[in-house]
Coordinates of C-alpha atoms and ligand atoms in Angstrom, one line a residue:
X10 CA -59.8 56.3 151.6
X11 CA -57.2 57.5 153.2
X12 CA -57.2 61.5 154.6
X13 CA -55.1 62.8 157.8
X14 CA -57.0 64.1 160.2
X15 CA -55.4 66.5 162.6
X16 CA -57.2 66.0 165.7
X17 CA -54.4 68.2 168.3
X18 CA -54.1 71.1 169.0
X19 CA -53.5 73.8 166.8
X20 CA -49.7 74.4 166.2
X21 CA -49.7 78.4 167.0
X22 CA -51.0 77.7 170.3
X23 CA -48.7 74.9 170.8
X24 CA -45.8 77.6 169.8
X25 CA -47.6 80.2 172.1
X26 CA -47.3 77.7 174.8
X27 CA -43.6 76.9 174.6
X28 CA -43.1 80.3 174.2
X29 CA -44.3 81.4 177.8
X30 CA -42.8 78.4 179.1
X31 CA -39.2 79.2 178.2
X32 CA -39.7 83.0 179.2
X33 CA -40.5 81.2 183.0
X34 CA -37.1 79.3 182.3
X35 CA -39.4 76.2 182.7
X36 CA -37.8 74.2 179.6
X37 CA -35.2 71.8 180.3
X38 CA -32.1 71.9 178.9
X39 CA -30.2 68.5 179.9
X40 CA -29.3 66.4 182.9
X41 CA -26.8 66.6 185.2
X42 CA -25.6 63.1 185.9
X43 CA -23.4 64.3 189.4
X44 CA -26.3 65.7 190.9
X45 CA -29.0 64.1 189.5
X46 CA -30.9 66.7 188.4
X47 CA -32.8 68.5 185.5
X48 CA -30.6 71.5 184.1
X49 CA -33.2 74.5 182.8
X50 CA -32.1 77.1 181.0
X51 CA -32.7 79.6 184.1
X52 CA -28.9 77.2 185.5
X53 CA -27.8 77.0 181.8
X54 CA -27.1 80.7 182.1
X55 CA -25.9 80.7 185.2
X56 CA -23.2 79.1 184.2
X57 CA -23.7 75.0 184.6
X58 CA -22.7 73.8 181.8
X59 CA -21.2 69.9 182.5
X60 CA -24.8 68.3 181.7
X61 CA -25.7 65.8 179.2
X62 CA -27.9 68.0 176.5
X63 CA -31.5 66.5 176.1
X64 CA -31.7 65.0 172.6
X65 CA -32.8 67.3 169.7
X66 CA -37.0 67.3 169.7
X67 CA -39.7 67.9 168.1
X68 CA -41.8 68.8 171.3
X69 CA -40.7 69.8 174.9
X70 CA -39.6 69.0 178.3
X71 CA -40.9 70.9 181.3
X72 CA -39.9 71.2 184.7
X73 CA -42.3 73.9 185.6
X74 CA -44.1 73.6 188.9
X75 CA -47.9 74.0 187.0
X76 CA -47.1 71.3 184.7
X77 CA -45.6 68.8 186.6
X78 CA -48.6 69.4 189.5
X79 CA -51.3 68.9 186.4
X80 CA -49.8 65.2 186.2
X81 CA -49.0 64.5 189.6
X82 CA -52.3 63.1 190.4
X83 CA -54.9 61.2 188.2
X84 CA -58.7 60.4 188.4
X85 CA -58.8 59.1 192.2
X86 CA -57.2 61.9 193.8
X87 CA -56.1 58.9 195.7
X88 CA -52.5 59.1 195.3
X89 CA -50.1 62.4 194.5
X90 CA -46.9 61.9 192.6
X91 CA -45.1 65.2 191.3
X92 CA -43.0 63.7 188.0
X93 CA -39.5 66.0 187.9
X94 CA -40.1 66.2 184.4
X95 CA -43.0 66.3 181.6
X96 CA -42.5 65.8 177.8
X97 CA -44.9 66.9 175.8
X98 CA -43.6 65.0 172.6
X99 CA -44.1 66.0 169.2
X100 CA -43.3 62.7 167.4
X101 CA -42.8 59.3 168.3
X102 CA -39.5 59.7 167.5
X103 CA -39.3 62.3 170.6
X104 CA -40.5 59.2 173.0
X105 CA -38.0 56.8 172.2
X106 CA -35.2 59.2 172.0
X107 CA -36.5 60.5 175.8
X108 CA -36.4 56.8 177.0
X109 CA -33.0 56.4 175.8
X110 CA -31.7 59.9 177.5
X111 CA -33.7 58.4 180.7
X112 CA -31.9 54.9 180.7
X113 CA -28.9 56.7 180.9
X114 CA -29.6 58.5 183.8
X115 CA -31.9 55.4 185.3
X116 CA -35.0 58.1 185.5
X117 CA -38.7 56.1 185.6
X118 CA -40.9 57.0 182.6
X119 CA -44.8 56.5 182.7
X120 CA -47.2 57.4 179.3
X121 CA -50.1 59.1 180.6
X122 CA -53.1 58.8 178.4
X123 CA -56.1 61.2 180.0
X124 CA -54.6 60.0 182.9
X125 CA -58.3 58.3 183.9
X126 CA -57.1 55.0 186.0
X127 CA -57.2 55.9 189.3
X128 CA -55.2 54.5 191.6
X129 CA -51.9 56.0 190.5
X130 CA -51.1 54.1 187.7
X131 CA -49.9 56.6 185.2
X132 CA -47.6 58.4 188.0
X133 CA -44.1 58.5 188.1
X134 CA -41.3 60.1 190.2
X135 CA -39.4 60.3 186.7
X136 CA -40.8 61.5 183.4
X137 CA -44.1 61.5 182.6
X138 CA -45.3 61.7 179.2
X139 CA -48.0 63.4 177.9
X140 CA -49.2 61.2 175.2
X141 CA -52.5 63.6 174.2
X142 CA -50.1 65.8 172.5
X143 CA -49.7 62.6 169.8
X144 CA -53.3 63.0 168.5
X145 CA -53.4 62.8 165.3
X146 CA -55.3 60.5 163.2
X147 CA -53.6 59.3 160.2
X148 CA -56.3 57.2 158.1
X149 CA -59.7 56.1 158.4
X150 CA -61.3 53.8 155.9
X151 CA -62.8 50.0 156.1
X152 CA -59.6 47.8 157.5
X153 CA -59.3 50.2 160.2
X154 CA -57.4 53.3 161.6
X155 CA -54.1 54.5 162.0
X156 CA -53.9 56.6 164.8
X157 CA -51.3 58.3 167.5
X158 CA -52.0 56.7 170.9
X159 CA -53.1 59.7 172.4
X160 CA -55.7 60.5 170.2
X161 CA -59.5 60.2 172.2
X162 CA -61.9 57.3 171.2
X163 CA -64.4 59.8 170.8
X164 CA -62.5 61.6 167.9
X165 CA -62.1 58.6 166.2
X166 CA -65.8 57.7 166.4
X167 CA -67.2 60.9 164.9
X168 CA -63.8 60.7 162.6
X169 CA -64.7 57.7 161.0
X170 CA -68.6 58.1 161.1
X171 CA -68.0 60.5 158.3
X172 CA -67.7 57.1 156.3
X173 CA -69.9 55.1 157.5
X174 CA -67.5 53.2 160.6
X175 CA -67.0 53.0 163.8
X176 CA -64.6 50.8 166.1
X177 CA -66.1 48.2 166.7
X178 CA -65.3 47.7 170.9
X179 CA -66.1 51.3 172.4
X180 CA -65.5 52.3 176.0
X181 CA -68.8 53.4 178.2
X182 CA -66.5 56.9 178.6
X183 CA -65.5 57.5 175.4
X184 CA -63.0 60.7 176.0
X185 CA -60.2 58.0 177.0
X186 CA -56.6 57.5 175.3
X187 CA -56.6 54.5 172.6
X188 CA -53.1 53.8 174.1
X189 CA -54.5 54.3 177.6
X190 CA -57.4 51.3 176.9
X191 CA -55.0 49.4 175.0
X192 CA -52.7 49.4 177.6
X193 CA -55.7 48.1 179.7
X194 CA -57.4 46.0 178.1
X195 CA -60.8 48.2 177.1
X196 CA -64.2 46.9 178.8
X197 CA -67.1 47.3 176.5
X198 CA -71.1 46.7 176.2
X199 CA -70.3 45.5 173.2
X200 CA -69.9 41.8 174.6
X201 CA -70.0 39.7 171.6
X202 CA -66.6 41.2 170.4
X203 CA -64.2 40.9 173.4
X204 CA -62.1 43.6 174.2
X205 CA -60.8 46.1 172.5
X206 CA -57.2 45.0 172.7
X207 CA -58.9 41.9 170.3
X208 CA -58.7 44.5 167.8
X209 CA -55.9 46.0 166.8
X210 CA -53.7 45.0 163.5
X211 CA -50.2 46.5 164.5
X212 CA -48.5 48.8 167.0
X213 CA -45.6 50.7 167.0
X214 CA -43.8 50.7 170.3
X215 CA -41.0 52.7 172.0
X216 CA -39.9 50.2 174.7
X217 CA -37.9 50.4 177.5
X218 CA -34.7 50.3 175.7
X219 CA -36.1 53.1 173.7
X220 CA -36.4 51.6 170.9
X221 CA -39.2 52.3 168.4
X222 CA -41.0 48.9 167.1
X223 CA -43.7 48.0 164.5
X224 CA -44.9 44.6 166.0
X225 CA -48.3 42.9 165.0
X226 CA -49.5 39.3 165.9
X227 CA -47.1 37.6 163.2
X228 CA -44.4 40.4 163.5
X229 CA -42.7 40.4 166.8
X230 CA -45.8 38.7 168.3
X231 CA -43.9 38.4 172.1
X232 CA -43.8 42.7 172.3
X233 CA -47.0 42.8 170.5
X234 CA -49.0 40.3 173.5
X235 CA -46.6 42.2 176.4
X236 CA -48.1 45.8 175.8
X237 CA -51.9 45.1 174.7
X238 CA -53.6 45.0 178.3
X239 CA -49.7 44.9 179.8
X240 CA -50.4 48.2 181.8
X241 CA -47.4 49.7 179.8
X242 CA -45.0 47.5 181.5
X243 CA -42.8 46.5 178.5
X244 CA -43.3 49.5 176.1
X245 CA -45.3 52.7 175.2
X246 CA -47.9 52.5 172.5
X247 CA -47.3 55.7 170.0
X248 CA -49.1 54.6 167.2
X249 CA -51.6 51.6 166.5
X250 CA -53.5 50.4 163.5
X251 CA -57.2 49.4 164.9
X252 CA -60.2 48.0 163.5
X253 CA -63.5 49.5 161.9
X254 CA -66.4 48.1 161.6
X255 CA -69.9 49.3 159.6
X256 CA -71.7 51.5 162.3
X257 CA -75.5 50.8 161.8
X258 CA -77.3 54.2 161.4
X259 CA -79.5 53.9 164.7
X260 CA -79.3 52.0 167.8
X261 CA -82.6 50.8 169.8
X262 CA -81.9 50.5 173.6
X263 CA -84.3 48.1 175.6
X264 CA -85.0 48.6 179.5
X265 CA -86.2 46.4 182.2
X266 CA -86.2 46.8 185.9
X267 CA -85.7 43.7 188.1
X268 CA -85.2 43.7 192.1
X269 CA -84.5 40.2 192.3
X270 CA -81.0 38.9 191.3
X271 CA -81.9 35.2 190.6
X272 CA -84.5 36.6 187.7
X273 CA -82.2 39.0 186.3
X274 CA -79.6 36.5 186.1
X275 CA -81.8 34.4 184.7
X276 CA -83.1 36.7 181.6
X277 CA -79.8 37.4 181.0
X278 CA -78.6 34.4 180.4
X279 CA -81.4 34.0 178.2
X280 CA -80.9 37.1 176.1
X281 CA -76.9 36.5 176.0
X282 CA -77.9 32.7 174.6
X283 CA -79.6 33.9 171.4
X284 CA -77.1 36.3 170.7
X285 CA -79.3 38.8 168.9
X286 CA -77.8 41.6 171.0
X287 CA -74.9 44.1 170.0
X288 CA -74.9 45.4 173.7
X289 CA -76.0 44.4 176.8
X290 CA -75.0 45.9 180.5
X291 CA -76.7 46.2 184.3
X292 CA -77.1 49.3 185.9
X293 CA -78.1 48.6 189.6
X294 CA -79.8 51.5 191.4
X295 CA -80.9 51.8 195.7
X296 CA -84.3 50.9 195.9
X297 CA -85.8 50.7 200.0
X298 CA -86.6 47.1 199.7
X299 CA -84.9 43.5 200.6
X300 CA -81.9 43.7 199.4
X301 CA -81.4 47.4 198.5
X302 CA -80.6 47.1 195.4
X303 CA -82.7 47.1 192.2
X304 CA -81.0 46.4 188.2
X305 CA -81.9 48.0 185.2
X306 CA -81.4 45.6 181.8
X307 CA -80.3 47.6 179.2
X308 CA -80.4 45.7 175.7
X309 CA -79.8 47.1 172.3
X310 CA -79.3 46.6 169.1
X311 CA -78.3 48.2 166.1
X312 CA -80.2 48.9 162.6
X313 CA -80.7 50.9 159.5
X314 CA -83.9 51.6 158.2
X315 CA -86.8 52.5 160.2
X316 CA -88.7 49.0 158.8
X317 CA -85.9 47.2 160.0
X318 CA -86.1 48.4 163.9
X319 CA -86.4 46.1 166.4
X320 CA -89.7 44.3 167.6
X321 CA -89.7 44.3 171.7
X322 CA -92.0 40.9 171.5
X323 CA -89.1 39.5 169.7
X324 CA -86.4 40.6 171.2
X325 CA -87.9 40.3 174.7
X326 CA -89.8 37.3 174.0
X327 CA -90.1 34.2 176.8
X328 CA -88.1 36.1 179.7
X329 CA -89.6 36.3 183.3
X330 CA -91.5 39.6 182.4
X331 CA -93.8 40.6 179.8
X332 CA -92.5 42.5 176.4
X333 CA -94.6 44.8 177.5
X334 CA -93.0 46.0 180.9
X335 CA -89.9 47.2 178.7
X336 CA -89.3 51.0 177.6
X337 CA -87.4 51.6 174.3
X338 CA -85.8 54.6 172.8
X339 CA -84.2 55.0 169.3
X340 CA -80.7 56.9 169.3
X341 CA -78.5 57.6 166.3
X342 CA -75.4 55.7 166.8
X343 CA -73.2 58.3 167.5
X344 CA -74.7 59.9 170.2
X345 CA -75.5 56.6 171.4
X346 CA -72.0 55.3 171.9
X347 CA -71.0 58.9 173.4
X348 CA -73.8 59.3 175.2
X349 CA -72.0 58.6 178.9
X350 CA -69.4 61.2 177.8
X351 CA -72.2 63.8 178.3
X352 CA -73.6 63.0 181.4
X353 CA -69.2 62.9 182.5
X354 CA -69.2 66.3 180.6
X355 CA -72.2 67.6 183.3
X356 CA -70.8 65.8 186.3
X357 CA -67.4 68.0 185.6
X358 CA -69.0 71.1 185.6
X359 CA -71.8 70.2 188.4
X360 CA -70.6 68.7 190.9
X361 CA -66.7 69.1 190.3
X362 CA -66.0 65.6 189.1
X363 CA -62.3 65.8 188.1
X364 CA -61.9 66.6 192.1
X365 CA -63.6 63.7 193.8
X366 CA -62.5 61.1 195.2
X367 CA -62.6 57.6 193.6
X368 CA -61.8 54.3 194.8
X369 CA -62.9 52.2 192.1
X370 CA -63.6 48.7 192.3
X371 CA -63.5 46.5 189.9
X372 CA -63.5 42.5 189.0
X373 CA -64.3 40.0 185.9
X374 CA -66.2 37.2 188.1
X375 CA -66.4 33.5 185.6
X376 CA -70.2 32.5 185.2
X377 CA -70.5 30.0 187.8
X378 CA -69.9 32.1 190.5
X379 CA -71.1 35.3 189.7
X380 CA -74.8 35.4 190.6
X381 CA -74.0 34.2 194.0
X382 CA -70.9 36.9 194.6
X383 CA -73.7 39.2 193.0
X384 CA -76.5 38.1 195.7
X385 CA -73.4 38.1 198.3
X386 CA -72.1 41.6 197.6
X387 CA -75.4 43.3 197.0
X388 CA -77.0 43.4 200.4
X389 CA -73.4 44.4 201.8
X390 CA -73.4 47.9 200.0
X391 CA -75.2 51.6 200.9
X392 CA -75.7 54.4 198.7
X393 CA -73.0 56.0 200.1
X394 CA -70.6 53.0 198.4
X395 CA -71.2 54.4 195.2
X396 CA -72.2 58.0 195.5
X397 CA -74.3 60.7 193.7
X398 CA -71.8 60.6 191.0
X399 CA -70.9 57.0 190.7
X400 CA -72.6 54.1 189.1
X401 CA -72.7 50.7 189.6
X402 CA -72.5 48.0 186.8
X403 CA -72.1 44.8 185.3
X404 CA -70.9 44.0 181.6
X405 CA -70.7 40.3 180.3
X406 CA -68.2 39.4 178.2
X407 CA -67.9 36.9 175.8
X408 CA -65.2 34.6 177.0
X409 CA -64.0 33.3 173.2
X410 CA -63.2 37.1 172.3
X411 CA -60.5 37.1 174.5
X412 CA -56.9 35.5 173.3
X413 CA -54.3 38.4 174.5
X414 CA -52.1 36.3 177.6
X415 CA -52.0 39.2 179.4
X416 CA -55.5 40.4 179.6
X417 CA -55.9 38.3 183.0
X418 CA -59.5 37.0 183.0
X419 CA -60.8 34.3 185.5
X420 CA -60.4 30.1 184.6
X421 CA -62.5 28.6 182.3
X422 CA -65.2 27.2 184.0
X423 CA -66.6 25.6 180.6
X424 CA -69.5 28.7 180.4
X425 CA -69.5 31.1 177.9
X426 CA -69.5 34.6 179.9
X427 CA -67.7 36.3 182.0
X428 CA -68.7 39.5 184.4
X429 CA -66.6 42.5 184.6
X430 CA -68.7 44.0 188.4
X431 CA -67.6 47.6 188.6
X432 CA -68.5 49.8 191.6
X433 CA -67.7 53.4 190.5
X434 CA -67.4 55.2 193.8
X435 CA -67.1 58.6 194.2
X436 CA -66.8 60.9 197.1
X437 CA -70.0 63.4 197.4
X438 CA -67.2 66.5 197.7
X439 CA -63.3 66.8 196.8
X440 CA -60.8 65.7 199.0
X441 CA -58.3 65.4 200.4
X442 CA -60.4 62.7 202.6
X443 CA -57.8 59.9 204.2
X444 CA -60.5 58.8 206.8
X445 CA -62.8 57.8 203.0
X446 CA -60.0 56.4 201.2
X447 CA -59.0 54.0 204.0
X448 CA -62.5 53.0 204.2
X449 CA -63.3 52.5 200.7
X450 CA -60.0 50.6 200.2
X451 CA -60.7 48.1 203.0
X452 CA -63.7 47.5 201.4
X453 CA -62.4 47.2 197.7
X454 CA -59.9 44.5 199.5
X455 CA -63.0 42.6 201.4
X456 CA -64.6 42.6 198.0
X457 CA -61.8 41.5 196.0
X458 CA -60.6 38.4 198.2
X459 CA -64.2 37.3 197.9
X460 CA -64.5 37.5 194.4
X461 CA -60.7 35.9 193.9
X462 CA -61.9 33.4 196.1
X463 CA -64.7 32.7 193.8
X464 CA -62.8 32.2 190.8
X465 CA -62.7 36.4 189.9
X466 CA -59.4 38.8 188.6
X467 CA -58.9 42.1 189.2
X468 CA -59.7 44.4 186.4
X469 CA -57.2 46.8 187.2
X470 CA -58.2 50.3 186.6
X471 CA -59.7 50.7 190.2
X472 CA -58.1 51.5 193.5
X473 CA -56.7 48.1 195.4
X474 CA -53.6 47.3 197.3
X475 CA -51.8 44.6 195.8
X476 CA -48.7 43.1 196.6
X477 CA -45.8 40.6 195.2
X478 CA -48.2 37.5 195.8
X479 CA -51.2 39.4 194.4
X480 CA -50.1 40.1 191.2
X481 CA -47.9 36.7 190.9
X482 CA -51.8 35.3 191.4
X483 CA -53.5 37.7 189.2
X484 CA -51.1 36.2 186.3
X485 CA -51.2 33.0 187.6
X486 CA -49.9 30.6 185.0
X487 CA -48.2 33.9 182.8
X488 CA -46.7 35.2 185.6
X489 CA -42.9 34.0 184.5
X490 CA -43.9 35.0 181.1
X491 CA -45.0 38.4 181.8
X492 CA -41.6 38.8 183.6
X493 CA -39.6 37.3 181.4
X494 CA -40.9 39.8 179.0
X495 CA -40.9 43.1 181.1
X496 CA -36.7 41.9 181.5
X497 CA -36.5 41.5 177.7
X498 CA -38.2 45.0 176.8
X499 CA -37.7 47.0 179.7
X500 CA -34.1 45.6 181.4
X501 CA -33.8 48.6 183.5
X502 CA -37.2 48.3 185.1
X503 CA -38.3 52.0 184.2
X504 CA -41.4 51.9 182.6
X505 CA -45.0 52.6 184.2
X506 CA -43.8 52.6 188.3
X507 CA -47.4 53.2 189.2
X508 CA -48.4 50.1 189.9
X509 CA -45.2 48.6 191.5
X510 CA -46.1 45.0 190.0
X511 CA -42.8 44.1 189.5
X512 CA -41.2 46.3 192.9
X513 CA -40.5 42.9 194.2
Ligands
FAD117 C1 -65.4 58.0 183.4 C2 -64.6 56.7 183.1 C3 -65.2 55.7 182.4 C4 -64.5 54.6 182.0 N1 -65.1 53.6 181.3 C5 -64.4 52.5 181.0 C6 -65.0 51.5 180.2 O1 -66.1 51.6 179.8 N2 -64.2 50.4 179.9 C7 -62.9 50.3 180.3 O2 -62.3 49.3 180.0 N3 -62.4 51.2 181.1 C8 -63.0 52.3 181.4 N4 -62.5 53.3 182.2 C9 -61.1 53.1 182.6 C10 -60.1 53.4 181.5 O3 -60.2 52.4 180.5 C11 -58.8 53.3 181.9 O4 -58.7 54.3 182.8 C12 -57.9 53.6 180.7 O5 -56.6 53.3 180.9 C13 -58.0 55.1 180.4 O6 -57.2 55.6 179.5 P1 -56.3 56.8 179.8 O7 -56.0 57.4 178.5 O8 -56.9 57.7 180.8 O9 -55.0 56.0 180.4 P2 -54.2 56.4 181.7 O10 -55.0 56.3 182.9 O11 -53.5 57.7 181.5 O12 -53.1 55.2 181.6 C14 -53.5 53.9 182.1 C15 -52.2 53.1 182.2 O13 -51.7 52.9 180.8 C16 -50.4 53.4 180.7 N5 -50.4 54.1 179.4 C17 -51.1 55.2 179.0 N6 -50.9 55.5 177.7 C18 -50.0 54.5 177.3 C19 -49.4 54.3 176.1 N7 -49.6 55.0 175.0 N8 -48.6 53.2 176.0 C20 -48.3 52.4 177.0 N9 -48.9 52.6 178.3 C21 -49.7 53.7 178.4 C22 -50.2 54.4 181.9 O14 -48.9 54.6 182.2 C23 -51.1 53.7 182.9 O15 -50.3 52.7 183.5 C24 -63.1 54.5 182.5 C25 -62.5 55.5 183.2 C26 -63.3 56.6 183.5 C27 -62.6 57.7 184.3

């Protein structure tokens, strides 16, 4: 099978829109080199003509005030950052010839995917590019997916459900950029199958020299390891062949409450043991008891028929409750993997979610330390630490999924898991709210040095101060390589500022 989907938007509103932006003079012409800035064609006809003309495209630059605000911040309204420029490319071709016109003119580039990390890492001073407008999905059938990297997990999953598939790593959120989650890693329920960036057959990658690359892991393995979970330090992702997988037809979801750690821990390392799961994550919820915390199990697994649904007293059997404590509830897969993106999709129109404030927290803890930090951290945190809107969670991992170098998880400590412990704060209204974020931010350090301390990484999609020595001992061991490499494919340093890992 192979059918083109086209999952953007349609091409007469796309026109519409370019349209209305050149009539406000918004479209950029060129760049003056002299005084380092972005010619329009409002200057154009007023007469400056010694610029260097922006390359022939298929999409468009802006310099419009509206466009670059709507990417000047991203999902923690933590950090502002007003790009001088926004492509809106209509081809890959469009991104490598805009990194080449930038290295000429030393202007920093970031992609942005839905822009959804949030602590500033898709902002740039320079260029930022809009990688949603690259949405379209190329091919769908059983050895995976061709897509543009700013097409949404969520199209691909009801995509490719049409034949019977589905990727088989998925995002809680599923309305996040495949180049974004590449680019991160992409954290899953799904804990048996690593992450997503285990799952991907090629790439093709603009990167810093603006040069566009097909790489794969026999093909120019080095670029290929650099830019899956290397926070788009060495290259942009504008297209990537991933994998698909037989989606089962149905999904039964398993709940228990527990309000003590130690037995929670303890069932599931059980349940994780048998591996009979296909997901498995903790919710933990404020309960007005010792510890103030409580955890809700959630277990499922996927089937077909209705004969072949799962038996609780099996799958439940011998753990520190009954069978019979659980509640279960059957879900067709789809709306099972997207089933977060609804309750995100009510939050947004509720309670103004795109506006609030939030400092995320997040770290992969090894096995042998992560029921203690657990027990630790617990008692430590209030309601208020997590919000009306945010959730607190835990997702094991499976620690033999994982092989990409730069997808920084803690040392082998000879057990099988690993814990990514997320703390999704949010604020309760939108900011701006300094006297939060400084809070919340001492907090995510307190938390991090603990969990560093016992053996964790940082996961980094959350909001934490790092500097020089902090990322040199997130990559520990890689941390030549992963400079070597950011020197090979990005010798002008330009690429994805955000961050500032390699400012020093
Ligand atoms: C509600 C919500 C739920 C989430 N759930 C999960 C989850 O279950 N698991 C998980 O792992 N994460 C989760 N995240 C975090 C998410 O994975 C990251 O925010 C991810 O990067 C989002 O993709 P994005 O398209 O928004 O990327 P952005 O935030 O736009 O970009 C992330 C980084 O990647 C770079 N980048 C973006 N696109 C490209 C590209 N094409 N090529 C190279 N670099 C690029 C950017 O410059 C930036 O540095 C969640 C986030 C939210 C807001």
């Amino acid at each position: 099978m192979n059918k083109a989907i086209e999952a953007s938007v349609g091409g007469s509103m796309r026109r519409r829109h370019v349209l209305a932006a050149i009539a406000a003079g918004a479209v950029v012409l060129g760049f003056d080199p002299l005084r380092k800035t972005w010619v329009r064609a409002a200057e154009a006809a007023g007469g400056c003509d010694a610029f260097d003309h922006l390359p022939d495209l298929d999409g468009t630059v802006y310099q419009d005030v509206a466009t670059r605000d709507s990417v000047s911040t991203d999902q923690g309204n933590i950090k502002q950052l007003q790009p001088v420029a926004v492509l809106r490319p209509g081809s890959a071709e469009d991104v490598a010839k805009m990194v080449r016109f930038c290295k000429r003119h030393r202007i920093q580039i970031a992609a942005r995917g839905q822009g959804h990390t949030t602590f500033g890492h898709s902002l740039t001073p320079g260029l930022s590019i809009e990688m949603a407008s690259l949405s379209t999905i190329h091919s769908i059938g059983p050895d995976g997916a061709e897509v543009d990297a700013g097409v949404l997990w969520q199209d691909l999953i009801f995509a490719a459900a049409e034949a019977g598939l589905t990727p088989p790593v998925l995002t809680g959120y599923t309305k996040l950029s495949i180049g974004g989650t590449l680019s991160v890693g992409g954290v899953s329920s799904t804990f048996g199958r690593g992450v997503q960036i285990e799952h991907v057959e090629w790439l093709d990658v603009v990167t810093g020299s603006g040069v566009l690359l097909r790489c794969s892991e026999t093909h120019r393995r080095r670029l290929f390891e650099a830019v899956l979970g290397g926070l788009g330090q060495c290259g942009i992702i504008v297209r990537a062949k991933v994998g698909l997988v037989q989606a089962p037809a149905f999904v039964r979801l398993f709940n228990l409450v527990y309000f003590d750690n130690a037995q929670l821990f303890g069932d599931m390392r059980a349940l994780l043991a048998r591996d009979e799961l296909d997901d498995y994550f903790n919710l933990y919820f404020p309960y007005p008891g010792p510890g103030g915390w409580g955890a809700q199990l959630n277990a499922a697994i996927g089937y077909d028929a209705p004969a072949d649904a799962p038996d609780a007293s099996v799958v439940l059997r011998d753990l520190s409750q009954p069978a019979s404590a659980a509640t279960f509830v059957d879900i067709p897969y789809v709306a099972y993997v997207t089933r977060i993106d609804g309750v995100y999709d009510f939050y947004k129109v509720t309670y103004a979610w795109d506006s609030l404030i939030k400092p995320w927290f997040d770290v992969l803890l090894p096995d042998s330390t992560a029921e203690g930090y657990i027990a630790e951290v617990l008692p430590t945190l209030t309601p208020a630490d997590v919000g009306t809107t945010g959730f607190m969670l835990m997702f094991p991992i499976r620690r033999s999924g994982i092989t990409r170098p730069f997808f920084r998880i803690p040392e082998d400590d000879g057990t099988d898991f690993i814990y990514l412990f997320d703390i999704l704060t949010s604020s309760e209204t939108p900011g701006p709210n300094p006297a939060f974020v400084e809070l919340m931010l001492e907090r995510n350090r307190a938390l991090f040095e603990l969990a560093r301390d016992a053996g964790g990484t940082r996961y980094p999609i959350g909001a934490l101060e790092f500097d020089a020595a902090d990322w040199a001992a997130q990559y520990g061991d890689s941390w030549s390589d992963f400079r070597q490499r950011k020197q090979q494919y990005d010798p002008h340093d330009l690429l994805a500022p955000g961050l500032g890992i390699f400012d020093c």
